[in-house]
Coordinates of C-alpha atoms in Angstrom, one line a residue:
M946 CA -26.9 -10.2 3.3
A947 CA -25.4 -6.7 3.3
Y948 CA -23.1 -6.0 0.3
T949 CA -20.5 -4.3 2.6
T950 CA -19.9 -3.9 6.3
I951 CA -18.2 -0.5 5.7
N952 CA -20.5 2.2 4.3
K953 CA -18.0 5.1 4.8
S954 CA -14.7 4.0 3.4
T955 CA -13.0 7.2 4.4
D956 CA -13.2 6.2 8.1
Y957 CA -10.5 3.7 7.4
F958 CA -8.6 4.8 4.3
N959 CA -8.2 8.3 2.7
T960 CA -5.8 10.2 0.4
V961 CA -4.8 13.8 1.0
T962 CA -2.8 16.1 -1.1
Y963 CA -1.1 19.2 0.2
S964 CA 1.6 21.8 -0.3
G965 CA 4.7 22.2 1.8
N966 CA 5.7 25.5 3.4
G967 CA 9.2 24.6 4.8
N968 CA 8.2 25.5 8.3
N969 CA 8.2 23.4 11.5
N970 CA 4.8 22.4 12.9
H971 CA 3.1 22.5 9.5
T972 CA -0.4 21.0 10.0
I973 CA -2.0 18.8 7.4
T974 CA -5.8 18.3 7.5
G975 CA -8.4 16.4 5.6
V976 CA -7.5 12.8 6.6
G977 CA -10.8 12.4 8.5
F978 CA -9.3 10.1 11.2
D979 CA -6.2 9.7 13.3
A980 CA -3.9 7.8 10.9
D981 CA -1.8 4.8 12.1
F982 CA 0.0 4.2 8.8
V983 CA 1.0 7.1 6.5
W984 CA 2.6 6.6 3.0
N985 CA 3.9 9.9 1.8
K986 CA 5.4 10.9 -1.6
L987 CA 6.7 14.2 -3.1
R988 CA 4.8 14.7 -6.4
S989 CA 6.5 17.8 -7.8
G990 CA 10.1 16.6 -7.6
T991 CA 12.4 13.6 -7.2
D992 CA 12.3 12.0 -3.7
D993 CA 11.7 8.6 -2.1
N994 CA 8.4 7.2 -0.9
R995 CA 8.3 7.3 2.9
L996 CA 6.2 5.0 5.1
F997 CA 5.4 5.9 8.7
D998 CA 3.4 4.0 11.3
K999 CA 2.5 4.2 15.0
V1000 CA 3.8 0.8 16.0
R1001 CA 7.4 1.9 15.4
G1002 CA 6.6 5.5 16.3
I1003 CA 5.0 7.9 13.9
N1004 CA 8.2 9.9 13.7
K1005 CA 10.1 7.0 12.0
Y1006 CA 10.0 6.1 8.4
V1007 CA 11.2 3.5 5.9
E1008 CA 11.5 4.1 2.2
S1009 CA 9.8 1.7 -0.3
S1010 CA 11.9 2.9 -3.1
N1011 CA 15.2 1.8 -1.6
T1012 CA 16.8 -0.6 0.9
T1013 CA 17.8 1.9 3.6
A1014 CA 17.3 1.3 7.4
E1015 CA 14.7 3.1 9.4
V1016 CA 15.1 6.9 9.8
T1017 CA 13.7 9.2 12.5
D1018 CA 12.3 12.5 11.2
A1019 CA 9.5 14.4 9.4
I1020 CA 6.2 13.7 11.3
L1021 CA 5.8 15.2 14.8
S1022 CA 2.3 13.9 15.7
T1023 CA -1.1 12.9 14.3
N1024 CA -4.5 14.0 15.3
S1025 CA -8.2 13.3 14.5
D1026 CA -8.0 14.9 11.0
G1027 CA -4.3 14.8 9.9
Y1028 CA -0.8 15.2 11.1
V1029 CA 1.8 17.8 12.1
L1030 CA 5.1 17.9 10.1
T1031 CA 8.6 19.1 10.8
D1032 CA 10.4 21.3 8.3
A1033 CA 12.1 18.3 6.8
G1034 CA 12.2 18.5 3.0
E1035 CA 11.2 14.9 2.7
V1036 CA 7.6 15.8 3.6
N1037 CA 7.5 19.6 3.8
S1038 CA 9.7 21.4 1.2
N1039 CA 8.6 24.9 0.6
T1040 CA 6.3 25.0 -2.5
G1041 CA 6.6 21.2 -2.9
T1042 CA 3.4 19.3 -3.6
Y1043 CA 2.8 16.0 -1.8
V1044 CA 0.3 13.1 -1.5
G1045 CA -0.3 11.1 1.6
W1046 CA -2.2 7.7 1.6
N1047 CA -3.5 7.0 5.1
W1048 CA -4.8 3.9 6.8
K1049 CA -6.5 3.4 10.2
A1050 CA -5.3 0.4 12.3
N1051 CA -5.5 0.5 16.1
G1052 CA -3.0 2.9 17.5
A1053 CA 0.5 1.8 18.8
G1054 CA -0.6 -1.8 19.1
S1055 CA -0.3 -4.5 21.8
A1056 CA 1.5 -7.7 22.5
N1057 CA 0.5 -10.8 20.4
T1058 CA 1.6 -14.3 21.2
D1059 CA -0.2 -16.3 18.5
G1060 CA 3.0 -17.1 16.8
T1061 CA 6.3 -18.7 17.9
I1062 CA 7.7 -15.2 17.6
S1063 CA 6.0 -12.7 19.8
S1064 CA 4.9 -9.6 18.0
T1065 CA 3.4 -6.2 18.6
V1066 CA 0.2 -5.8 16.5
S1067 CA -2.0 -2.8 15.7
A1068 CA -5.0 -4.5 14.0
N1069 CA -8.2 -3.1 12.5
T1070 CA -10.3 -6.3 11.9
T1071 CA -13.2 -4.2 10.4
A1072 CA -10.9 -2.8 7.7
G1073 CA -8.7 -5.9 7.3
F1074 CA -5.5 -4.1 8.1
S1075 CA -2.7 -4.7 10.7
I1076 CA 0.7 -3.4 11.4
V1077 CA 3.1 -6.0 12.9
S1078 CA 6.5 -5.5 14.4
Y1079 CA 8.7 -8.4 15.5
S1080 CA 12.3 -9.5 16.0
G1081 CA 13.9 -12.3 13.9
S1082 CA 14.7 -15.7 15.4
N1083 CA 17.0 -17.5 12.8
S1084 CA 14.6 -20.4 12.9
N1085 CA 11.5 -21.4 10.9
S1086 CA 8.8 -19.4 12.8
T1087 CA 5.3 -18.1 12.8
V1088 CA 4.2 -14.5 13.6
G1089 CA 0.8 -13.4 14.8
H1090 CA -0.9 -10.7 12.7
G1091 CA -4.2 -10.0 14.6
L1092 CA -6.6 -9.8 11.7
G1093 CA -8.8 -12.8 12.5
S1094 CA -8.8 -13.6 8.8
A1095 CA -6.1 -14.7 6.5
P1096 CA -4.2 -11.8 4.9
R1097 CA -4.0 -11.7 1.1
V1098 CA -1.0 -9.3 1.1
I1099 CA 2.0 -9.0 3.4
I1100 CA 4.7 -6.4 3.0
I1101 CA 7.8 -6.7 5.1
K1102 CA 10.9 -4.5 5.7
R1103 CA 14.0 -5.0 7.8
L1104 CA 14.4 -1.9 10.0
N1105 CA 17.8 -1.9 11.6
T1106 CA 20.0 -2.2 8.5
T1107 CA 19.8 -2.1 4.7
D1108 CA 17.8 -4.9 3.0
N1109 CA 15.3 -5.4 0.3
W1110 CA 11.6 -5.3 0.9
R1111 CA 9.6 -8.5 0.5
V1112 CA 6.0 -8.7 -0.8
L1113 CA 3.7 -11.7 -0.6
H1114 CA 0.6 -11.5 -2.7
M1115 CA -1.6 -14.6 -2.6
S1116 CA -2.8 -14.1 -6.2
A1117 CA 0.8 -14.8 -7.2
G1118 CA 1.1 -17.9 -5.1
N1119 CA 1.7 -18.6 -1.4
D1120 CA 5.4 -18.5 -1.6
N1121 CA 6.2 -16.3 -4.6
T1122 CA 7.5 -13.0 -3.6
A1123 CA 8.8 -9.8 -5.2
H1124 CA 10.7 -6.8 -3.9
L1125 CA 8.8 -3.5 -3.4
N1126 CA 11.9 -1.5 -4.1
L1127 CA 12.7 -3.3 -7.3
T1128 CA 10.9 -4.3 -10.6
D1129 CA 11.6 -8.0 -10.5
A1130 CA 8.9 -10.6 -11.2
F1131 CA 7.3 -12.6 -8.5
S1132 CA 9.2 -15.9 -8.1
S1133 CA 9.6 -18.8 -5.6
S1134 CA 11.6 -17.7 -2.6
G1135 CA 11.0 -20.0 0.2
V1136 CA 10.5 -17.0 2.5
F1137 CA 7.0 -17.9 3.7
Q1138 CA 7.8 -21.7 3.9
N1139 CA 5.4 -22.4 1.0
T1140 CA 2.6 -22.0 3.6
S1141 CA -0.4 -19.8 3.2
P1142 CA -1.1 -17.3 6.0
T1143 CA -3.9 -18.4 8.4
S1144 CA -6.4 -16.3 10.3
T1145 CA -3.9 -15.9 13.1
V1146 CA -0.3 -16.2 11.8
F1147 CA 2.0 -16.1 8.8
S1148 CA 5.0 -18.4 8.5
L1149 CA 8.7 -17.4 7.9
V1150 CA 11.7 -19.4 7.0
G1151 CA 14.7 -19.1 9.4
N1152 CA 17.9 -17.1 8.9
N1153 CA 16.7 -15.0 6.0
T1154 CA 18.0 -11.5 6.3
S1155 CA 15.0 -9.8 4.7
V1156 CA 12.4 -11.4 7.0
N1157 CA 13.8 -13.4 9.9
Q1158 CA 17.4 -13.0 11.0
S1159 CA 18.3 -13.1 14.7
G1160 CA 19.2 -9.6 16.0
S1161 CA 17.2 -7.8 13.4
T1162 CA 13.9 -6.0 13.8
Y1163 CA 11.1 -6.0 11.1
I1164 CA 7.8 -4.3 10.2
A1165 CA 5.0 -6.1 8.4
Y1166 CA 1.9 -4.5 6.8
C1167 CA -0.9 -7.1 6.5
F1168 CA -4.0 -6.8 4.4
A1169 CA -7.1 -9.0 4.1
D1170 CA -10.1 -8.7 1.7
V1171 CA -13.1 -6.8 3.1
K1172 CA -16.1 -6.9 0.8
G1173 CA -17.0 -3.5 -0.5
F1174 CA -13.8 -1.9 0.9
S1175 CA -10.6 -3.7 -0.2
K1176 CA -9.6 -6.2 -2.8
F1177 CA -6.4 -8.0 -3.6
G1178 CA -6.5 -9.8 -6.9
K1179 CA -5.0 -10.3 -10.3
F1180 CA -5.8 -9.6 -14.0
T1181 CA -4.4 -10.1 -17.5
G1182 CA -3.6 -7.2 -19.7
N1183 CA -5.2 -7.0 -23.2
G1184 CA -2.9 -4.5 -24.9
S1185 CA -5.9 -2.5 -26.1
T1186 CA -7.1 1.1 -25.8
D1187 CA -10.4 -0.6 -24.8
G1188 CA -8.4 -2.0 -21.9
T1189 CA -9.0 -4.6 -19.3
F1190 CA -11.7 -3.9 -16.7
I1191 CA -10.9 -4.9 -13.2
Y1192 CA -13.9 -5.6 -11.0
T1193 CA -13.4 -4.7 -7.3
G1194 CA -17.0 -4.3 -6.0
F1195 CA -16.4 -0.7 -5.1
K1196 CA -15.4 2.6 -6.6
P1197 CA -11.6 2.7 -5.9
S1198 CA -9.9 5.6 -4.2
F1199 CA -6.4 4.0 -4.5
W1200 CA -4.8 1.1 -6.1
L1201 CA -1.2 -0.3 -6.5
Q1202 CA -0.4 -2.8 -9.1
K1203 CA 2.6 -4.8 -10.4
R1204 CA 3.3 -7.1 -13.3
S1205 CA 3.7 -10.5 -11.6
D1206 CA 5.1 -12.6 -14.4
G1207 CA 7.9 -10.3 -15.5
S1208 CA 9.7 -7.0 -14.9
G1209 CA 7.6 -4.0 -14.2
G1210 CA 7.2 -1.1 -11.7
W1211 CA 4.8 -0.8 -8.8
V1212 CA 2.3 1.7 -10.2
M1213 CA 0.0 3.8 -7.9
Y1214 CA -3.2 5.6 -8.8
D1215 CA -5.6 7.5 -6.6
N1216 CA -8.8 9.5 -6.7
K1217 CA -7.4 12.8 -5.5
R1218 CA -4.7 13.5 -8.0
A1219 CA -5.5 14.4 -11.7
G1220 CA -9.2 15.1 -10.9
Y1221 CA -11.5 13.3 -13.3
N1222 CA -11.1 10.4 -15.7
P1223 CA -8.9 9.3 -17.2
K1224 CA -6.4 9.1 -14.4
T1225 CA -3.0 9.9 -15.8
D1226 CA -0.8 11.1 -12.9
I1227 CA 1.1 8.0 -11.8
L1228 CA 3.7 7.5 -9.1
Y1229 CA 5.8 4.4 -8.4
A1230 CA 6.4 2.7 -5.0
N1231 CA 9.8 1.5 -6.3
D1232 CA 11.0 4.8 -7.7
S1233 CA 11.8 8.3 -6.4
A1234 CA 10.6 10.0 -9.7
S1235 CA 8.2 12.9 -9.6
E1236 CA 4.6 12.5 -10.7
D1237 CA 4.2 11.8 -14.4
A1238 CA 1.2 13.7 -15.7
S1239 CA 2.1 13.4 -19.4
N1240 CA 2.2 9.6 -19.6
S1241 CA -0.1 7.6 -21.7
E1242 CA -1.0 5.1 -19.0
W1243 CA -4.6 6.1 -18.7
A1244 CA -7.2 4.5 -16.4
D1245 CA -10.8 5.2 -15.5
I1246 CA -12.2 4.9 -12.0
V1247 CA -15.8 3.5 -12.3
S1248 CA -18.4 2.6 -9.8
N1249 CA -17.4 -1.0 -9.4
G1250 CA -13.7 -1.1 -10.3
F1251 CA -11.1 0.4 -12.7
K1252 CA -10.6 0.2 -16.5
Y1253 CA -7.6 0.9 -18.6
R1254 CA -7.9 3.2 -21.6
T1255 CA -4.5 2.6 -23.2
V1256 CA -2.3 -0.1 -24.7
G1257 CA 0.3 0.5 -22.0
G1258 CA 3.6 -1.1 -21.4
N1259 CA 4.9 -3.7 -19.0
D1260 CA 3.6 -1.7 -16.1
I1261 CA -0.1 -1.6 -16.7
N1262 CA -2.0 -3.3 -19.6
N1263 CA 0.4 -5.1 -21.9
S1264 CA -1.2 -7.9 -23.9
R1265 CA -1.2 -11.2 -22.0
N1266 CA 0.9 -9.9 -19.1
E1267 CA -0.2 -10.9 -15.6
Y1268 CA -0.7 -8.3 -12.9
I1269 CA -1.5 -8.3 -9.2
Y1270 CA -3.1 -5.4 -7.5
M1271 CA -4.3 -4.1 -4.1
A1272 CA -7.2 -1.6 -4.1
F1273 CA -9.2 0.4 -1.5
A1274 CA -12.6 2.0 -1.8
E1275 CA -13.8 5.5 -2.1
S1276 CA -17.3 4.0 -1.7
P1277 CA -18.9 0.6 -2.0
F1278 CA -20.7 -0.3 -5.2
V1279 CA -23.9 -0.8 -3.0
T1280 CA -24.0 0.2 0.7
S1281 CA -25.4 -2.0 3.4
I1282 CA -28.8 -0.3 3.0
G1283 CA -28.9 -0.7 -0.8
I1284 CA -27.7 2.8 -2.0
P1285 CA -25.6 2.5 -5.2
T1286 CA -22.5 4.5 -5.9
T1287 CA -21.7 6.5 -9.1
A1288 CA -18.7 6.6 -11.4
R1289 CA -16.5 9.6 -11.5

């Protein structure tokens, strides 16, 4: 059996870094595909994380670091190798440095009637990723996600007004959720009806403002494990400079993690910032702070996972703390034809 079905991970996920010029029609290249989901963050200064997708319209964003409603601005269009930006300072401040994390789904999506709520779904079943938009019903409901396999992570945001984000991570339990814009622990919420997602739908409780209120619109990002490409799991910190090793089965290009049993930030690492090991330049999904290159939260990217090189605090490798993570590959540990990858 092949170790992975995806030999070239950068066909489905890739990170780009760039500098802004403050001008309209600023073209960013290097993505390697026409991105359907773009997560953008200013590195050199304080500004919010902004998330764009084609299901809502690539020129619209929501901010993971706060509760605000959807905004229209910043990205004009995408193309086969990147995107074209407006002069908006959120993504294109003159001399500002930025990072963009990019996923491939399936364009603007199509109608899905698998659930009791009809949805619009842009699904990439090969890469285990879908973008789902739907309107709330006020009743206990199901929503189709289009993946053909059960998602391990679902991230939901109300679009038409202010509200907290909701994150389901199956390694924390099928109804424990946390808020992407906050630092709270995962806890029982009832939001997903204590029901695990299936290969076709996820379940929602009725009349919950953050996921299912009548008259409100929502976006959901759904992720399923794909061997050799993506992994959604958990680990326990050891509080040591010879830190915990997390096996993913691939050399990571990006991972996001959060302490699940207590307060802690949503920490993001990738393979394009800070060059070689150890990785030190962290950003937070829940925070507008600039990139922190002087921190002591060091991690190594290796050929089959990532390993911490610091004692850390609540956010990364504290002794006996529990953490969840979502990770995507730079390359599989072994390709489908038996070629191994190398560490950084």
